[in-house]
Amino acid sequence: MSRKIYLEGAPLNEALTKWFRKLDSEGVGRPLSGETIRVEDSLGRITAKAVIAKISSPFYHSSAMDGYAVRFADTFSASETNPRRLRIGEQAMYIDTGDPMPDGFNAVIMIEDVNIVTSRQSKSQESIVTTQKTHDSFIEIIAPVTPWQNVRVIGEDIVATELIIPENHRIRPVDIGAMLAGGHTEIVVRRRPRVVIIPTGTEIVEPGTELKKGDIIEYNSRILSGLVSEWGGEPVRFRIVPDRPDEIRKAILEALDMGDLIVVNAGASAGSEDFTAKAMEELGEMMLHGVNIKPGKPVILGWVKGKPVLGIPGYPVSAYITFQLFAKPLIYRWQGLEVEEPELLRAKISRQVASTLGHEEFLRVKVGKVGDNFIATPVSRGAGVLMSLVRADGFVRIPAMSEGIGAGTEVDVELMRSKGDIENTIVCIGSHDNALDLLANILKKRYPKFSLSSAHVGSMGGLMALKKGEAHLAGTHLLDGETGDYNVPFIKRLLSNKRIILVNLVYREQGLLVLKGNPKNIKGFEDLTRDDVVFVNRQSGAGTRLLTDKCLRELGINPKDVKGYEREEYTHMGVASAVLTGIADTGLAILASARALGLDFIPVAKERYDLAISHEFFKTEMLQYLLKIIKEDAEFREMVIGLGGYDISDMGEVMCEA
Amino acid sequence: MSRKIYLEGAPLNEALTKWFRKLDSEGVGRPLSGETIRVEDSLGRITAKAVIAKISSPFYHSSAMDGYAVRFADTFSASETNPRRLRIGEQAMYIDTGDPMPDGFNAVIMIEDVNIVTSRQSKSQESIVTTQKTHDSFIEIIAPVTPWQNVRVIGEDIVATELIIPENHRIRPVDIGAMLAGGHTEIVVRRRPRVVIIPTGTEIVEPGTELKKGDIIEYNSRILSGLVSEWGGEPVRFRIVPDRPDEIRKAILEALDMGDLIVVNAGASAGSEDFTAKAMEELGEMMLHGVNIKPGKPVILGWVKGKPVLGIPGYPVSAYITFQLFAKPLIYRWQGLEVEEPELLRAKISRQVASTLGHEEFLRVKVGKVGDNFIATPVSRGAGVLMSLVRADGFVRIPAMSEGIGAGTEVDVELMRSKGDIENTIVCIGSHDNALDLLANILKKRYPKFSLSSAHVGSMGGLMALKKGEAHLAGTHLLDGETGDYNVPFIKRLLSNKRIILVNLVYREQGLLVLKGNPKNIKGFEDLTRDDVVFVNRQSGAGTRLLTDKCLRELGINPKDVKGYEREEYTHMGVASAVLTGIADTGLAILASARALGLDFIPVAKERYDLAISHEFFKTEMLQYLLKIIKEDAEFREMVIGLGGYDISDMGEVMCEA
């Protein structure tokens, strides 16, 4: 039994061409046939036939006003000097807006312009209602009327035989109204394409299952189902199929009767992909295995019994990207639609990105507008990091021929959020603190229009981002070893040309995290030189790193004697996770992170955590709202205290204006 | 019985302020409470609580590759000169991607980098699968591994306690995946606001009812329901309620138990509005009656038993606009969202628009991009013309203090279609022909990305629009009385500075339309001077008007002797409709319009109908597609012939390049 380990990858364009050429040659890429549904249920559906008015609207002449219907011939000679009287009920008929015109009548005089007289005396307008049916009353007019004045003639809105909406049109609320007005109660719309999604893998389990090591929660099929729904299709989620060739074959055959497109979502292991590819070969045709994109390489294009079968990789980001590339255009075509081009935004990339030659990469980025510049910051590139999609604002495509993008380069971002949302996002770059997550949540809760996006690059990185105009504000807790002062000396040194307002967020405790019960009995930094103790560090430029180095220096410890000193994490939670999972025995972080993961905490220092805010953005609406929350929001303060280890006595205070 | 005829109108801002202040003071404008639903059913719903990861993902260390798990301590001294052997099954364990790391193991070597040896001989990679479980085999390594290489550590994607999505967030497919991965199977989302829509009016009937004069098909409630759905709410459509005060009161009381907001959609008559206002006064509070906007003035804001009740006018455009203004922000607030600002587009208005002082007007416009300019053309302003909404690309707000907008003025258009769609729209201004409707439909069918929008201003108007750069092409059938030539002399005269390519669309028959059976026995233009014959004309500048005038001139008839000569319609269908409905006895139009409305047709002339295309746009993709259809699309040709009265022998031929 031999095993194919290297996939032969095709360039993306080639793979797409092959896929759609096959669909065309098999006659499968055309719009689906129509189905008849009720007009009132048609919102969002796509017309499969033009809708032509069957009747006119209005379909009879009707009054556009409340007033009196008259015949214009009866009014010819009326003038101020020679007013004409028209007998109510004979020459002038009271009429409400929308009422049909009496036969032979062809103009309406607004009630406001009418003077009612009776054979005995004039009556004022107030008694119109009571007099309207009095046969001895008249209206008196002092000018001839224009033919058809104040009359909604037949077809004023819609003329029978007129095109209401064309074929391939997505139905909006107003279209529903117009179709009903045009005499339709049922119309023909495109059948929704049915996409059967088969999750495979022996290790995957349904969400909610009691988990044991080795289990993987199955969620890809739910992401793909959501996308199918958003694109107008109807997802059918198949049961989970174990990684066995016979089971996969059986599932594909069963699924073929259920949908227009079959998607096999492989488990994360290479084995299951092979089974999918083999199943396609055995049942029909395996057209292609492997596309040179990143993430997403292990795509499989297949064809079984006249239907397209798509093999999608197991990593969630790979699954998402390949599904967009190969399934979306097909689902659109079946509805008679074309995929709308993604909105492109020109942005500057905030840091250098190296990329593999020969692979087109889909880089996820967060985007913020700082001043006049849109700044794109790459997020995690791992194919298994679903949160990189949750957090991303868009994609940057790095061509296969490129080795990467230099910092500051202008790139086109394919947006996943609207430009408006991006413009309403506060960009915070710098040190991480759990209170920032709470702040982001409260901001969204109080002012749904605005968002806070934070990127964690350490305090120093945050100040540099402020300097380069890439952030509105930076979280910072930089301790000056000489003066013992926080942040101010660094801002004066690094941002001498920039006006900065420094606002305190919290004081917080930093300490060493250890497993519950402190099994290695670690008491402080002095234990870090022990042979049986592995440390996990923070990246250089982080405030916590400065604190670590200061503590070691004060104790006269050489970093070389600390095992694990070279392993760097970028967040408090990263450190906590390393300790929890046994990667390290201890690391320096805030109390909140210990609490979150149920670790013990050995206090080392209390430090000041400030927000450095660029003066030019300080007065903007969104930053003022953010500051309002920091200064006075009771719920926010309560939640911060609830995290543990925080002192909020200076929260919202301006510490320094430089 | 007194009757209030004039509404006291409040300025829009004042009305909105009053409405939302009332909601706030009653505590009704806050986000609705949450309801628990399954994560997989949550697409598009809004979170009512932040979603925090319950478990990490992955929740155990797992292999990121297919390969061998090792302990990095075992690999310390390995080098090319001193390779180390690790016994398979003991020091090196075969592992698939996604499998949990065996206890104590902390790195993975990719299978591609592994050399398998047995106690007797080396084996090549091809036999890995068969040897992976042989306990007498070893892997040989020539370099130490990095700790945790190729391992997905706990929380690589999501760390327990991490914020997955904040409160007030609209759930996307990727969010569903992340919430499932983070250990959630149920979440709390905002309850959908329920909006009860009560259609009132004695004259309104359900769609599909056998219609008699005076009936109005009820469709407003379906438009409003569609909008509620699009905004995330749940529409409840109440039964039709007759225009009777007691019935309306009863309906409001019944509806109060069914929803969060009650909307009474008055019949079109002022009477029914009064009933609504009165019902509110009797049941609770009538806060305001009448807002100074156009269309949409007769809005009623009410408050009954702690719930908002909105009275919406009967005309469809008024209903649509007022519902957007007063209901949409409320439905959004209840979900914890803010209404997104409409996309604004700067465009030039193509013709002068007069507006009433004291009313803020919502002008519907079509927008096209011609060259570098966006051009906005007003469509019908009637509050009863629903098709003005169907056809509109957006709104222009004319402030209450303005008397109108001059032609060529730059205005902000609040877009209803995407800018991308507008850029892909061919703008055709000029004479109307039914074949243009077919062309629009076929273009959308063949190339869903593109649209054809046509405005009907007559042939001369079309040429002027070409001249001013407001259209890509113009439909024209201008007969030069002297030479008998079509279009070319006019283009040479009017567009001397512009390069135009003239392409034939059709030859078509023009004739006099009369009622079926020709009751007045009209034989030709000579009958137009008869006392008992009323004519309906086309506007000056229309090709058909030139033809009319030529016919009259040749017969020596003075237009003054033609009754109805001064009544002008703008389209063939307008003329046909006037004849069908008895407004006129006859008018000149094309055979297709007679057929559409079942009229008889007395042929007068065969004329040439061309498309004048601006040379600068001729080569654009969208125009080339359009020309391809005109030149060679069999279905299009068949449909045109099916209309009747057309000769397509020159269809698609270039008649002249100037």
PDB file of C-alpha atoms in Angstrom, chain A residues 1-3 5-6 40 43 50 55 57 59-61 63-64 66 94 96-98 100-101 103 111-112 126 129 147-148 152-168 172-178 180-181 185 207-208 211-219 222-223 226-227 229-230 268-271 315 320 336-338 340-341 384-387 389-392 418 421 437 441 444-445 447-449 567 573 577 581-583 596-597, chain B residues 1-3 5-6 40 43 50 55 57 59-61 63-64 66 94 96-98 100-101 103 111-112 126 128-129 147-148 152-154 156-168 172-178 180-181 185 207-208 211-219 222-223 226-227 229-230 268-271 315 320 336-338 340-341 384-387 389-392 418 421 437 441 444-445 447-449 567 573 577 581-583 596-597:
ATOM      1  CA  MET A   1       0.000   0.000   0.000  1.00  0.00           C
ATOM      2  CA  SER A   2       1.706   3.137  -1.176  1.00  0.00           C
ATOM      3  CA  ARG A   3       0.874   6.620  -0.014  1.00  0.00           C
ATOM      4  CA  ILE A   5       2.496  12.477   0.430  1.00  0.00           C
ATOM      5  CA  TYR A   6       3.254  15.436  -1.792  1.00  0.00           C
ATOM      6  CA  GLU A  40     -45.348  37.577  -0.592  1.00  0.00           C
ATOM      7  CA  LEU A  43     -38.182  38.424  -0.552  1.00  0.00           C
ATOM      8  CA  ALA A  50     -39.164  38.601 -16.194  1.00  0.00           C
ATOM      9  CA  ILE A  55     -53.073  44.567 -15.003  1.00  0.00           C
ATOM     10  CA  SER A  57     -52.348  50.091 -11.460  1.00  0.00           C
ATOM     11  CA  PHE A  59     -56.877  49.745 -13.108  1.00  0.00           C
ATOM     12  CA  TYR A  60     -59.608  52.372 -13.119  1.00  0.00           C
ATOM     13  CA  HIS A  61     -59.560  56.165 -13.025  1.00  0.00           C
ATOM     14  CA  SER A  63     -59.576  60.404  -7.464  1.00  0.00           C
ATOM     15  CA  ALA A  64     -56.200  61.566  -6.179  1.00  0.00           C
ATOM     16  CA  ASP A  66     -60.913  64.208  -1.471  1.00  0.00           C
ATOM     17  CA  TYR A  94     -68.479  63.915  -3.688  1.00  0.00           C
ATOM     18  CA  ASP A  96     -62.816  60.299  -1.544  1.00  0.00           C
ATOM     19  CA  THR A  97     -59.190  59.773  -2.448  1.00  0.00           C
ATOM     20  CA  GLY A  98     -58.875  56.410  -4.200  1.00  0.00           C
ATOM     21  CA  PRO A 100     -63.319  55.347  -8.763  1.00  0.00           C
ATOM     22  CA  MET A 101     -64.411  58.255 -10.904  1.00  0.00           C
ATOM     23  CA  ASP A 103     -68.748  57.289 -15.356  1.00  0.00           C
ATOM     24  CA  ILE A 111     -62.466  69.948  -1.268  1.00  0.00           C
ATOM     25  CA  GLU A 112     -60.418  72.902  -0.023  1.00  0.00           C
ATOM     26  CA  GLU A 126     -67.468  73.009   8.058  1.00  0.00           C
ATOM     27  CA  VAL A 129     -69.892  66.255   5.276  1.00  0.00           C
ATOM     28  CA  PRO A 147     -59.225  67.862 -17.930  1.00  0.00           C
ATOM     29  CA  TRP A 148     -58.159  64.971 -15.667  1.00  0.00           C
ATOM     30  CA  ARG A 152     -55.098  59.094 -11.041  1.00  0.00           C
ATOM     31  CA  VAL A 153     -55.653  57.708 -14.496  1.00  0.00           C
ATOM     32  CA  ILE A 154     -55.492  54.019 -15.330  1.00  0.00           C
ATOM     33  CA  GLY A 155     -51.859  52.897 -15.397  1.00  0.00           C
ATOM     34  CA  GLU A 156     -50.495  56.014 -13.701  1.00  0.00           C
ATOM     35  CA  ASP A 157     -48.243  53.699 -11.670  1.00  0.00           C
ATOM     36  CA  ILE A 158     -48.027  50.524 -13.748  1.00  0.00           C
ATOM     37  CA  VAL A 159     -49.244  49.934 -17.281  1.00  0.00           C
ATOM     38  CA  ALA A 160     -50.335  46.392 -18.128  1.00  0.00           C
ATOM     39  CA  THR A 161     -47.613  44.621 -20.211  1.00  0.00           C
ATOM     40  CA  GLU A 162     -44.903  46.806 -18.636  1.00  0.00           C
ATOM     41  CA  LEU A 163     -41.736  45.137 -17.341  1.00  0.00           C
ATOM     42  CA  ILE A 164     -41.834  45.265 -13.529  1.00  0.00           C
ATOM     43  CA  ILE A 165     -38.577  43.432 -12.851  1.00  0.00           C
ATOM     44  CA  PRO A 166     -36.268  41.538 -15.182  1.00  0.00           C
ATOM     45  CA  GLU A 167     -34.983  37.986 -14.996  1.00  0.00           C
ATOM     46  CA  ASN A 168     -32.062  37.377 -12.589  1.00  0.00           C
ATOM     47  CA  ARG A 172     -36.687  43.606  -2.722  1.00  0.00           C
ATOM     48  CA  PRO A 173     -39.667  44.684  -0.611  1.00  0.00           C
ATOM     49  CA  VAL A 174     -40.751  47.307  -3.161  1.00  0.00           C
ATOM     50  CA  ASP A 175     -40.647  44.706  -5.939  1.00  0.00           C
ATOM     51  CA  ILE A 176     -43.094  42.569  -3.966  1.00  0.00           C
ATOM     52  CA  GLY A 177     -45.462  45.516  -3.803  1.00  0.00           C
ATOM     53  CA  ALA A 178     -45.163  46.257  -7.502  1.00  0.00           C
ATOM     54  CA  LEU A 180     -48.863  42.419  -6.377  1.00  0.00           C
ATOM     55  CA  ALA A 181     -50.059  45.736  -7.794  1.00  0.00           C
ATOM     56  CA  THR A 185     -49.830  36.449  -6.737  1.00  0.00           C
ATOM     57  CA  PRO A 207     -20.692  20.158  19.431  1.00  0.00           C
ATOM     58  CA  GLY A 208     -21.976  19.540  22.931  1.00  0.00           C
ATOM     59  CA  LEU A 211     -15.030  15.856  25.140  1.00  0.00           C
ATOM     60  CA  LYS A 212     -12.041  13.596  25.567  1.00  0.00           C
ATOM     61  CA  LYS A 213      -8.502  14.147  24.408  1.00  0.00           C
ATOM     62  CA  GLY A 214      -8.244  13.605  20.672  1.00  0.00           C
ATOM     63  CA  ASP A 215     -11.780  14.773  19.934  1.00  0.00           C
ATOM     64  CA  ILE A 216     -12.239  17.643  17.520  1.00  0.00           C
ATOM     65  CA  ILE A 217     -15.498  19.587  17.648  1.00  0.00           C
ATOM     66  CA  GLU A 218     -17.110  19.619  14.206  1.00  0.00           C
ATOM     67  CA  TYR A 219     -17.852  23.207  13.267  1.00  0.00           C
ATOM     68  CA  ARG A 222     -21.715  24.993  10.196  1.00  0.00           C
ATOM     69  CA  ILE A 223     -19.479  27.712   8.787  1.00  0.00           C
ATOM     70  CA  GLY A 226     -23.844  29.652   6.903  1.00  0.00           C
ATOM     71  CA  LEU A 227     -21.987  30.751   3.794  1.00  0.00           C
ATOM     72  CA  SER A 229     -27.308  30.449   3.178  1.00  0.00           C
ATOM     73  CA  GLU A 230     -25.759  33.870   2.781  1.00  0.00           C
ATOM     74  CA  ALA A 268      -7.533  17.623   9.308  1.00  0.00           C
ATOM     75  CA  SER A 269      -5.363  14.633   8.564  1.00  0.00           C
ATOM     76  CA  ALA A 270      -3.775  13.928   5.184  1.00  0.00           C
ATOM     77  CA  GLY A 271      -5.198  10.441   5.342  1.00  0.00           C
ATOM     78  CA  TYR A 315      -8.362  23.457   8.646  1.00  0.00           C
ATOM     79  CA  TYR A 320     -13.344  28.993   4.274  1.00  0.00           C
ATOM     80  CA  GLY A 336     -28.306  33.547 -12.504  1.00  0.00           C
ATOM     81  CA  LEU A 337     -26.127  35.947 -10.568  1.00  0.00           C
ATOM     82  CA  GLU A 338     -22.534  36.978 -10.734  1.00  0.00           C
ATOM     83  CA  GLU A 340     -20.025  40.876  -6.792  1.00  0.00           C
ATOM     84  CA  GLU A 341     -16.459  42.045  -6.788  1.00  0.00           C
ATOM     85  CA  GLY A 384      -6.002  26.389  11.920  1.00  0.00           C
ATOM     86  CA  VAL A 385      -6.606  29.766  13.522  1.00  0.00           C
ATOM     87  CA  LEU A 386     -10.282  30.433  12.950  1.00  0.00           C
ATOM     88  CA  MET A 387     -10.101  33.530  15.153  1.00  0.00           C
ATOM     89  CA  LEU A 389     -11.057  35.125  10.300  1.00  0.00           C
ATOM     90  CA  VAL A 390     -13.316  36.270  13.110  1.00  0.00           C
ATOM     91  CA  ARG A 391     -11.004  39.202  13.769  1.00  0.00           C
ATOM     92  CA  ALA A 392     -10.067  40.015  10.183  1.00  0.00           C
ATOM     93  CA  SER A 418     -17.883  47.796   5.389  1.00  0.00           C
ATOM     94  CA  ASP A 421     -17.432  50.181  10.040  1.00  0.00           C
ATOM     95  CA  ASP A 437     -11.450  43.299  25.933  1.00  0.00           C
ATOM     96  CA  ASN A 441     -17.347  45.035  24.580  1.00  0.00           C
ATOM     97  CA  LYS A 444     -20.018  48.175  21.287  1.00  0.00           C
ATOM     98  CA  LYS A 445     -22.801  47.849  23.827  1.00  0.00           C
ATOM     99  CA  TYR A 447     -22.395  52.898  21.088  1.00  0.00           C
ATOM    100  CA  PRO A 448     -23.089  50.101  18.578  1.00  0.00           C
ATOM    101  CA  LYS A 449     -21.717  52.245  15.784  1.00  0.00           C
ATOM    102  CA  ARG A 567      10.730  31.308  24.525  1.00  0.00           C
ATOM    103  CA  MET A 573      -2.912  34.794  28.150  1.00  0.00           C
ATOM    104  CA  SER A 577      -1.637  29.037  28.560  1.00  0.00           C
ATOM    105  CA  THR A 581      -0.334  23.247  29.468  1.00  0.00           C
ATOM    106  CA  GLY A 582       3.077  22.375  30.917  1.00  0.00           C
ATOM    107  CA  ILE A 583       5.135  24.096  28.246  1.00  0.00           C
ATOM    108  CA  ALA A 596      -8.974  33.010  33.798  1.00  0.00           C
ATOM    109  CA  LEU A 597      -7.143  29.714  33.535  1.00  0.00           C
TER     110      LEU A 597
ATOM    111  CA  MET B   1     -69.668  66.724  12.801  1.00  0.00           C
ATOM    112  CA  SER B   2     -66.571  68.739  12.111  1.00  0.00           C
ATOM    113  CA  ARG B   3     -63.720  67.561  10.034  1.00  0.00           C
ATOM    114  CA  ILE B   5     -58.863  68.912   6.661  1.00  0.00           C
ATOM    115  CA  TYR B   6     -55.539  70.666   6.992  1.00  0.00           C
ATOM    116  CA  GLU B  40     -26.059  26.712  14.533  1.00  0.00           C
ATOM    117  CA  LEU B  43     -26.762  33.228  11.526  1.00  0.00           C
ATOM    118  CA  ALA B  50     -20.678  38.854  24.846  1.00  0.00           C
ATOM    119  CA  ILE B  55     -12.885  25.919  26.426  1.00  0.00           C
ATOM    120  CA  SER B  57      -9.298  25.317  20.923  1.00  0.00           C
ATOM    121  CA  PHE B  59      -8.100  21.884  24.121  1.00  0.00           C
ATOM    122  CA  TYR B  60      -5.127  19.484  24.060  1.00  0.00           C
ATOM    123  CA  HIS B  61      -1.730  19.635  22.375  1.00  0.00           C
ATOM    124  CA  SER B  63       0.128  17.423  15.992  1.00  0.00           C
ATOM    125  CA  ALA B  64       0.072  19.985  13.201  1.00  0.00           C
ATOM    126  CA  ASP B  66       1.688  13.845   9.908  1.00  0.00           C
ATOM    127  CA  TYR B  94       3.765   7.904  14.678  1.00  0.00           C
ATOM    128  CA  ASP B  96      -1.442  12.015  12.288  1.00  0.00           C
ATOM    129  CA  THR B  97      -2.342  15.664  11.938  1.00  0.00           C
ATOM    130  CA  GLY B  98      -4.833  16.559  14.662  1.00  0.00           C
ATOM    131  CA  PRO B 100      -3.249  14.408  20.545  1.00  0.00           C
ATOM    132  CA  MET B 101       0.417  14.403  21.530  1.00  0.00           C
ATOM    133  CA  ASP B 103       2.006  12.291  27.224  1.00  0.00           C
ATOM    134  CA  ILE B 111       7.156  12.570   7.963  1.00  0.00           C
ATOM    135  CA  GLU B 112       8.980  13.996   4.948  1.00  0.00           C
ATOM    136  CA  GLU B 126       7.485   4.500   0.415  1.00  0.00           C
ATOM    137  CA  ILE B 128       6.379   4.115   5.991  1.00  0.00           C
ATOM    138  CA  VAL B 129       2.794   3.100   6.353  1.00  0.00           C
ATOM    139  CA  PRO B 147      10.630  22.376  21.535  1.00  0.00           C
ATOM    140  CA  TRP B 148       6.978  22.291  20.431  1.00  0.00           C
ATOM    141  CA  ARG B 152      -0.653  22.935  17.887  1.00  0.00           C
ATOM    142  CA  VAL B 153      -0.578  23.847  21.534  1.00  0.00           C
ATOM    143  CA  ILE B 154      -3.665  24.234  23.678  1.00  0.00           C
ATOM    144  CA  GLU B 156      -3.486  28.141  19.658  1.00  0.00           C
ATOM    145  CA  ASP B 157      -6.768  29.251  18.112  1.00  0.00           C
ATOM    146  CA  ILE B 158      -8.937  30.203  21.072  1.00  0.00           C
ATOM    147  CA  VAL B 159      -7.934  30.548  24.730  1.00  0.00           C
ATOM    148  CA  ALA B 160     -10.611  29.779  27.282  1.00  0.00           C
ATOM    149  CA  THR B 161     -12.028  33.062  28.751  1.00  0.00           C
ATOM    150  CA  GLU B 162     -11.182  34.940  25.562  1.00  0.00           C
ATOM    151  CA  LEU B 163     -13.805  37.226  24.008  1.00  0.00           C
ATOM    152  CA  ILE B 164     -15.054  35.562  20.827  1.00  0.00           C
ATOM    153  CA  ILE B 165     -17.626  38.169  19.835  1.00  0.00           C
ATOM    154  CA  PRO B 166     -18.948  41.166  21.723  1.00  0.00           C
ATOM    155  CA  GLU B 167     -22.514  42.118  22.580  1.00  0.00           C
ATOM    156  CA  ASN B 168     -24.536  43.751  19.775  1.00  0.00           C
ATOM    157  CA  ARG B 172     -21.570  35.678  10.626  1.00  0.00           C
ATOM    158  CA  PRO B 173     -20.762  32.124   9.512  1.00  0.00           C
ATOM    159  CA  VAL B 174     -17.217  32.281  10.944  1.00  0.00           C
ATOM    160  CA  ASP B 175     -18.580  33.445  14.294  1.00  0.00           C
ATOM    161  CA  ILE B 176     -20.758  30.338  14.437  1.00  0.00           C
ATOM    162  CA  GLY B 177     -17.648  28.199  13.935  1.00  0.00           C
ATOM    163  CA  ALA B 178     -15.688  30.049  16.602  1.00  0.00           C
ATOM    164  CA  LEU B 180     -18.840  26.091  18.619  1.00  0.00           C
ATOM    165  CA  ALA B 181     -15.061  25.697  18.860  1.00  0.00           C
ATOM    166  CA  THR B 185     -23.938  25.150  21.754  1.00  0.00           C
ATOM    167  CA  PRO B 207     -54.175  40.177  -3.927  1.00  0.00           C
ATOM    168  CA  GLY B 208     -55.726  37.518  -6.110  1.00  0.00           C
ATOM    169  CA  LEU B 211     -61.311  42.786  -8.938  1.00  0.00           C
ATOM    170  CA  LYS B 212     -64.116  45.235  -9.431  1.00  0.00           C
ATOM    171  CA  LYS B 213     -63.928  48.977  -9.985  1.00  0.00           C
ATOM    172  CA  GLY B 214     -63.095  50.734  -6.725  1.00  0.00           C
ATOM    173  CA  ASP B 215     -61.059  47.860  -5.321  1.00  0.00           C
ATOM    174  CA  ILE B 216     -57.457  48.558  -4.346  1.00  0.00           C
ATOM    175  CA  ILE B 217     -55.094  45.616  -4.082  1.00  0.00           C
ATOM    176  CA  GLU B 218     -53.495  45.592  -0.642  1.00  0.00           C
ATOM    177  CA  TYR B 219     -49.739  45.428  -1.080  1.00  0.00           C
ATOM    178  CA  ARG B 222     -46.206  43.261   2.148  1.00  0.00           C
ATOM    179  CA  ILE B 223     -43.660  45.976   1.367  1.00  0.00           C
ATOM    180  CA  GLY B 226     -40.318  42.852   3.719  1.00  0.00           C
ATOM    181  CA  LEU B 227     -38.571  45.879   5.174  1.00  0.00           C
ATOM    182  CA  SER B 229     -37.547  41.288   7.752  1.00  0.00           C
ATOM    183  CA  GLU B 230     -34.595  42.978   6.087  1.00  0.00           C
ATOM    184  CA  ALA B 268     -55.414  56.296   0.794  1.00  0.00           C
ATOM    185  CA  SER B 269     -58.296  58.524   1.869  1.00  0.00           C
ATOM    186  CA  ALA B 270     -57.987  61.310   4.411  1.00  0.00           C
ATOM    187  CA  GLY B 271     -60.972  59.842   6.203  1.00  0.00           C
ATOM    188  CA  TYR B 315     -49.758  55.988  -0.788  1.00  0.00           C
ATOM    189  CA  TYR B 320     -42.098  53.469   2.364  1.00  0.00           C
ATOM    190  CA  GLY B 336     -28.800  46.986  19.914  1.00  0.00           C
ATOM    191  CA  LEU B 337     -27.775  48.256  16.491  1.00  0.00           C
ATOM    192  CA  GLU B 338     -27.500  51.625  14.894  1.00  0.00           C
ATOM    193  CA  GLU B 340     -25.905  52.408   9.051  1.00  0.00           C
ATOM    194  CA  GLU B 341     -25.578  55.694   7.269  1.00  0.00           C
ATOM    195  CA  GLY B 384     -48.760  56.866  -5.606  1.00  0.00           C
ATOM    196  CA  VAL B 385     -46.164  55.772  -8.134  1.00  0.00           C
ATOM    197  CA  LEU B 386     -44.598  52.696  -6.593  1.00  0.00           C
ATOM    198  CA  MET B 387     -42.613  52.062  -9.771  1.00  0.00           C
ATOM    199  CA  LEU B 389     -39.212  53.259  -6.050  1.00  0.00           C
ATOM    200  CA  VAL B 390     -38.724  50.083  -8.032  1.00  0.00           C
ATOM    201  CA  ARG B 391     -36.776  52.011 -10.660  1.00  0.00           C
ATOM    202  CA  ALA B 392     -34.938  54.392  -8.349  1.00  0.00           C
ATOM    203  CA  SER B 418     -24.500  49.557  -4.743  1.00  0.00           C
ATOM    204  CA  ASP B 421     -24.122  48.116  -9.777  1.00  0.00           C
ATOM    205  CA  ASP B 437     -37.434  46.628 -22.265  1.00  0.00           C
ATOM    206  CA  ASN B 441     -34.125  41.915 -19.719  1.00  0.00           C
ATOM    207  CA  LYS B 444     -29.509  40.990 -17.322  1.00  0.00           C
ATOM    208  CA  LYS B 445     -30.162  37.377 -18.285  1.00  0.00           C
ATOM    209  CA  TYR B 447     -24.656  39.086 -18.262  1.00  0.00           C
ATOM    210  CA  PRO B 448     -26.132  39.422 -14.763  1.00  0.00           C
ATOM    211  CA  LYS B 449     -23.441  41.913 -13.856  1.00  0.00           C
ATOM    212  CA  ARG B 567     -52.451  66.851 -24.185  1.00  0.00           C
ATOM    213  CA  MET B 573     -47.764  53.084 -23.662  1.00  0.00           C
ATOM    214  CA  SER B 577     -53.398  53.843 -22.073  1.00  0.00           C
ATOM    215  CA  THR B 581     -59.259  54.402 -20.873  1.00  0.00           C
ATOM    216  CA  GLY B 582     -61.282  56.843 -22.951  1.00  0.00           C
ATOM    217  CA  ILE B 583     -59.177  59.908 -22.217  1.00  0.00           C
ATOM    218  CA  ALA B 596     -50.169  45.159 -25.376  1.00  0.00           C
ATOM    219  CA  LEU B 597     -53.459  46.786 -24.462  1.00  0.00           C
TER     220      LEU B 597
END
